[in-house]
PDB file of C-alpha atoms in Angstrom:
ATOM      1  CA  MET T   2      54.656  33.817  51.185  1.00  0.00           C
ATOM      2  CA  PHE T   3      56.368  36.577  53.246  1.00  0.00           C
ATOM      3  CA  PHE T   4      54.205  39.394  55.523  1.00  0.00           C
ATOM      4  CA  ILE T   5      55.320  42.840  53.781  1.00  0.00           C
ATOM      5  CA  PRO T   6      54.451  45.188  56.781  1.00  0.00           C
ATOM      6  CA  ASN T   7      53.448  48.476  55.742  1.00  0.00           C
ATOM      7  CA  THR T   8      55.761  51.492  56.705  1.00  0.00           C
ATOM      8  CA  LEU T   9      53.316  53.798  55.467  1.00  0.00           C
ATOM      9  CA  TYR T  10      52.390  54.821  59.232  1.00  0.00           C
ATOM     10  CA  ILE T  11      56.556  56.054  59.529  1.00  0.00           C
ATOM     11  CA  GLN T  12      56.046  58.702  56.785  1.00  0.00           C
ATOM     12  CA  ASN T  13      52.897  59.867  58.671  1.00  0.00           C
ATOM     13  CA  LEU T  14      54.517  60.479  61.218  1.00  0.00           C
ATOM     14  CA  GLU T  15      57.182  61.898  60.449  1.00  0.00           C
ATOM     15  CA  VAL T  16      54.941  65.085  59.948  1.00  0.00           C
ATOM     16  CA  ILE T  17      54.533  65.525  63.536  1.00  0.00           C
ATOM     17  CA  ALA T  18      57.334  65.576  63.973  1.00  0.00           C
ATOM     18  CA  GLU T  19      59.010  67.389  61.069  1.00  0.00           C
ATOM     19  CA  ALA T  20      56.498  69.906  61.652  1.00  0.00           C
ATOM     20  CA  VAL T  21      57.686  70.735  65.362  1.00  0.00           C
ATOM     21  CA  ILE T  22      60.978  70.706  64.643  1.00  0.00           C
ATOM     22  CA  VAL T  23      60.339  73.601  61.357  1.00  0.00           C
ATOM     23  CA  GLY T  24      58.017  75.510  63.936  1.00  0.00           C
ATOM     24  CA  VAL T  25      60.220  75.547  66.615  1.00  0.00           C
ATOM     25  CA  ILE T  26      63.123  76.421  64.619  1.00  0.00           C
ATOM     26  CA  TYR T  27      61.716  79.832  62.728  1.00  0.00           C
ATOM     27  CA  PHE T  28      60.353  80.760  66.511  1.00  0.00           C
ATOM     28  CA  TYR T  29      63.025  81.559  68.268  1.00  0.00           C
ATOM     29  CA  GLU T  30      64.263  82.926  64.344  1.00  0.00           C
ATOM     30  CA  PHE T  31      61.574  85.828  64.874  1.00  0.00           C
ATOM     31  CA  GLU T  32      61.305  88.240  67.347  1.00  0.00           C
ATOM     32  CA  LYS T  33      57.907  90.151  67.536  1.00  0.00           C
ATOM     33  CA  PRO T  34      55.695  88.313  70.046  1.00  0.00           C
ATOM     34  CA  ILE T  35      52.400  88.573  67.367  1.00  0.00           C
ATOM     35  CA  GLN T  36      54.957  86.771  65.132  1.00  0.00           C
ATOM     36  CA  LYS T  37      56.291  84.049  68.030  1.00  0.00           C
ATOM     37  CA  ARG T  38      52.350  83.941  68.040  1.00  0.00           C
ATOM     38  CA  ILE T  39      51.610  83.346  64.949  1.00  0.00           C
ATOM     39  CA  ILE T  40      54.058  80.952  64.499  1.00  0.00           C
ATOM     40  CA  LEU T  41      53.432  78.732  67.092  1.00  0.00           C
ATOM     41  CA  LEU T  42      49.199  79.281  65.799  1.00  0.00           C
ATOM     42  CA  LEU T  43      50.443  77.009  62.716  1.00  0.00           C
ATOM     43  CA  THR T  44      52.500  74.357  64.205  1.00  0.00           C
ATOM     44  CA  VAL T  45      50.207  73.427  66.711  1.00  0.00           C
ATOM     45  CA  ILE T  46      47.403  73.649  63.399  1.00  0.00           C
ATOM     46  CA  VAL T  47      49.156  71.570  61.482  1.00  0.00           C
ATOM     47  CA  THR T  48      50.438  69.542  64.172  1.00  0.00           C
ATOM     48  CA  PHE T  49      46.249  68.573  64.545  1.00  0.00           C
ATOM     49  CA  VAL T  50      45.888  68.266  61.419  1.00  0.00           C
ATOM     50  CA  SER T  51      48.760  65.621  60.560  1.00  0.00           C
ATOM     51  CA  ILE T  52      47.453  64.339  63.655  1.00  0.00           C
ATOM     52  CA  TYR T  53      43.555  64.154  62.841  1.00  0.00           C
ATOM     53  CA  SER T  54      44.426  63.003  59.464  1.00  0.00           C
ATOM     54  CA  TYR T  55      46.665  60.106  60.514  1.00  0.00           C
ATOM     55  CA  SER T  56      46.330  56.878  59.254  1.00  0.00           C
ATOM     56  CA  SER T  57      48.406  53.115  59.656  1.00  0.00           C
ATOM     57  CA  THR T  58      47.612  52.048  56.437  1.00  0.00           C
ATOM     58  CA  ASP T  59      47.798  54.797  54.047  1.00  0.00           C
ATOM     59  CA  VAL T  60      49.731  57.724  53.570  1.00  0.00           C
ATOM     60  CA  SER T  61      47.685  60.883  55.028  1.00  0.00           C
ATOM     61  CA  SER T  62      48.176  63.225  51.301  1.00  0.00           C
ATOM     62  CA  VAL T  63      46.124  66.046  53.330  1.00  0.00           C
ATOM     63  CA  SER T  64      48.710  66.175  56.083  1.00  0.00           C
ATOM     64  CA  LEU T  65      51.701  66.119  54.040  1.00  0.00           C
ATOM     65  CA  SER T  66      49.728  68.857  51.909  1.00  0.00           C
ATOM     66  CA  VAL T  67      49.272  71.087  54.651  1.00  0.00           C
ATOM     67  CA  PHE T  68      52.879  70.836  55.973  1.00  0.00           C
ATOM     68  CA  ARG T  69      54.620  71.629  52.574  1.00  0.00           C
ATOM     69  CA  PHE T  70      51.847  74.429  52.912  1.00  0.00           C
ATOM     70  CA  PHE T  71      52.987  75.513  56.121  1.00  0.00           C
ATOM     71  CA  LEU T  72      56.681  74.962  54.992  1.00  0.00           C
ATOM     72  CA  ILE T  73      55.782  77.804  51.949  1.00  0.00           C
ATOM     73  CA  ILE T  74      54.587  80.041  54.013  1.00  0.00           C
ATOM     74  CA  LEU T  75      57.367  79.592  57.033  1.00  0.00           C
ATOM     75  CA  SER T  76      59.594  80.270  54.459  1.00  0.00           C
ATOM     76  CA  LEU T  77      58.595  83.045  52.594  1.00  0.00           C
ATOM     77  CA  SER T  78      57.411  84.708  55.766  1.00  0.00           C
ATOM     78  CA  TYR T  79      60.971  84.507  57.090  1.00  0.00           C
ATOM     79  CA  PHE T  80      61.943  86.703  53.632  1.00  0.00           C
ATOM     80  CA  ASN T  81      60.027  88.883  54.448  1.00  0.00           C
ATOM     81  CA  ASN T  82      61.442  88.807  57.636  1.00  0.00           C
ATOM     82  CA  VAL T  83      65.292  89.653  56.088  1.00  0.00           C
ATOM     83  CA  LEU T  84      64.584  92.203  53.799  1.00  0.00           C
ATOM     84  CA  SER T  85      62.087  94.435  55.926  1.00  0.00           C
ATOM     85  CA  ASP T  86      64.237  94.563  59.369  1.00  0.00           C
ATOM     86  CA  MET T  87      67.763  94.487  57.038  1.00  0.00           C
ATOM     87  CA  ARG T  88      69.547  93.979  59.908  1.00  0.00           C
ATOM     88  CA  VAL T  89      71.671  91.334  58.218  1.00  0.00           C
ATOM     89  CA  SER T  90      74.826  92.459  56.728  1.00  0.00           C
ATOM     90  CA  LYS T  91      75.750  89.007  54.256  1.00  0.00           C
ATOM     91  CA  ILE T  92      72.812  87.574  53.504  1.00  0.00           C
ATOM     92  CA  THR T  93      74.083  84.437  51.825  1.00  0.00           C
ATOM     93  CA  LYS T  94      76.475  83.777  54.731  1.00  0.00           C
ATOM     94  CA  HIS T  95      73.470  84.261  57.079  1.00  0.00           C
ATOM     95  CA  SER T  96      72.716  80.109  57.980  1.00  0.00           C
ATOM     96  CA  LEU T  97      69.028  80.493  58.057  1.00  0.00           C
ATOM     97  CA  PHE T  98      68.808  81.483  54.822  1.00  0.00           C
ATOM     98  CA  TRP T  99      70.682  78.595  53.371  1.00  0.00           C
ATOM     99  CA  PHE T 100      67.539  76.468  54.967  1.00  0.00           C
ATOM    100  CA  SER T 101      65.087  78.289  54.376  1.00  0.00           C
ATOM    101  CA  SER T 102      65.859  78.525  50.635  1.00  0.00           C
ATOM    102  CA  GLY T 103      66.201  74.873  50.616  1.00  0.00           C
ATOM    103  CA  LEU T 104      63.198  74.161  52.155  1.00  0.00           C
ATOM    104  CA  LEU T 105      61.339  76.443  49.982  1.00  0.00           C
ATOM    105  CA  ILE T 106      62.447  74.925  47.006  1.00  0.00           C
ATOM    106  CA  TYR T 107      61.925  71.658  48.160  1.00  0.00           C
ATOM    107  CA  SER T 108      58.447  72.819  49.601  1.00  0.00           C
ATOM    108  CA  THR T 109      57.154  74.150  46.895  1.00  0.00           C
ATOM    109  CA  GLY T 110      58.603  71.322  44.565  1.00  0.00           C
ATOM    110  CA  THR T 111      57.243  68.531  46.364  1.00  0.00           C
ATOM    111  CA  PHE T 112      53.341  70.169  47.036  1.00  0.00           C
ATOM    112  CA  PHE T 113      51.598  68.864  44.287  1.00  0.00           C
ATOM    113  CA  ILE T 114      53.678  65.853  44.400  1.00  0.00           C
ATOM    114  CA  MET T 115      51.963  65.205  47.970  1.00  0.00           C
ATOM    115  CA  LEU T 116      48.533  66.624  46.975  1.00  0.00           C
ATOM    116  CA  PHE T 117      48.493  63.418  44.908  1.00  0.00           C
ATOM    117  CA  SER T 118      49.870  61.451  46.784  1.00  0.00           C
ATOM    118  CA  GLU T 119      47.320  59.216  48.309  1.00  0.00           C
ATOM    119  CA  TYR T 120      46.505  58.284  44.502  1.00  0.00           C
ATOM    120  CA  TRP T 121      50.496  57.209  43.668  1.00  0.00           C
ATOM    121  CA  TYR T 122      50.878  55.202  46.725  1.00  0.00           C
ATOM    122  CA  ARG T 123      46.965  53.061  46.471  1.00  0.00           C
ATOM    123  CA  GLY T 124      46.915  53.407  42.843  1.00  0.00           C
ATOM    124  CA  VAL T 125      49.317  49.883  42.262  1.00  0.00           C
ATOM    125  CA  ASP T 126      46.696  49.089  39.402  1.00  0.00           C
ATOM    126  CA  LYS T 127      46.029  52.750  38.393  1.00  0.00           C
ATOM    127  CA  VAL T 128      49.596  54.120  38.113  1.00  0.00           C
ATOM    128  CA  SER T 129      52.723  51.990  36.361  1.00  0.00           C
ATOM    129  CA  ALA T 130      55.646  51.661  38.652  1.00  0.00           C
ATOM    130  CA  GLU T 131      57.328  53.782  35.914  1.00  0.00           C
ATOM    131  CA  VAL T 132      55.461  56.265  36.606  1.00  0.00           C
ATOM    132  CA  PHE T 133      55.663  56.328  40.707  1.00  0.00           C
ATOM    133  CA  ASP T 134      59.447  56.427  40.463  1.00  0.00           C
ATOM    134  CA  LYS T 135      59.400  59.125  38.038  1.00  0.00           C
ATOM    135  CA  TYR T 136      57.888  61.053  41.159  1.00  0.00           C
ATOM    136  CA  TRP T 137      59.354  58.802  43.780  1.00  0.00           C
ATOM    137  CA  ASN T 138      63.095  60.153  42.477  1.00  0.00           C
ATOM    138  CA  ALA T 139      61.685  63.696  41.692  1.00  0.00           C
ATOM    139  CA  SER T 140      60.424  64.228  45.611  1.00  0.00           C
ATOM    140  CA  GLN T 141      63.654  62.543  46.966  1.00  0.00           C
ATOM    141  CA  LEU T 142      66.061  64.707  44.779  1.00  0.00           C
ATOM    142  CA  LEU T 143      64.423  67.847  45.933  1.00  0.00           C
ATOM    143  CA  PHE T 144      65.116  66.490  49.228  1.00  0.00           C
ATOM    144  CA  VAL T 145      68.928  65.714  48.644  1.00  0.00           C
ATOM    145  CA  ILE T 146      69.082  69.906  46.941  1.00  0.00           C
ATOM    146  CA  PHE T 147      67.817  70.708  50.704  1.00  0.00           C
ATOM    147  CA  CYS T 148      69.421  68.842  52.466  1.00  0.00           C
ATOM    148  CA  LEU T 149      72.963  70.229  50.816  1.00  0.00           C
ATOM    149  CA  PHE T 150      71.509  73.825  51.021  1.00  0.00           C
ATOM    150  CA  SER T 151      70.961  73.374  54.890  1.00  0.00           C
ATOM    151  CA  SER T 152      74.814  71.743  55.124  1.00  0.00           C
ATOM    152  CA  VAL T 153      75.683  75.072  53.272  1.00  0.00           C
ATOM    153  CA  GLY T 154      73.746  76.844  56.047  1.00  0.00           C
ATOM    154  CA  LEU T 155      75.096  75.000  58.923  1.00  0.00           C
ATOM    155  CA  TRP T 156      78.735  75.402  57.019  1.00  0.00           C
ATOM    156  CA  PHE T 157      78.715  79.106  57.554  1.00  0.00           C
ATOM    157  CA  SER T 158      76.373  79.687  60.784  1.00  0.00           C
ATOM    158  CA  LYS T 159      79.972  80.401  62.375  1.00  0.00           C
ATOM    159  CA  TYR T 160      79.024  83.370  60.469  1.00  0.00           C
ATOM    160  CA  ASP T 161      75.743  84.622  61.842  1.00  0.00           C
ATOM    161  CA  LYS T 162      77.281  86.413  65.187  1.00  0.00           C
ATOM    162  CA  GLU T 163      78.728  89.142  62.926  1.00  0.00           C
ATOM    163  CA  ASN T 164      77.320  88.744  60.619  1.00  0.00           C
ATOM    164  CA  PHE T 165      73.864  90.422  62.088  1.00  0.00           C
ATOM    165  CA  ILE T 166      74.120  95.120  62.132  1.00  0.00           C
TER     166      ILE T 166
END
């Protein structure tokens, strides 16, 4: 019989790296010092929660859920900032608009899936493979949508310099 290693620790480590990367992206987007401090504080909190709830044998639904909530807060804060500053002349040609839109769709769509992820992963005898596949595929489809939106954002990044008032 072959030994199948558990790779769930990679998903738990991924949250830590992604929290730092997304925190840095939004840290450089906001200009006010208080906004930067709040983003830095939230990034540190999410990172510490992810490290504290890290497990090498199980999926940590706490860190995944806190991370999704963090993404929702950052993307909504970005939209609020863009609307209040009125510095972007064409929002659809702003690269972070597309990134934040995709991030918001992905994080809100997968929030409840991640909230109950320990049940989906651990409950092999409780949850049928068909039900697990539906939630897994929904999560992956939302990630593909996020990737497509991010790609559009990268495409429009060439207009960012002349898009500010």
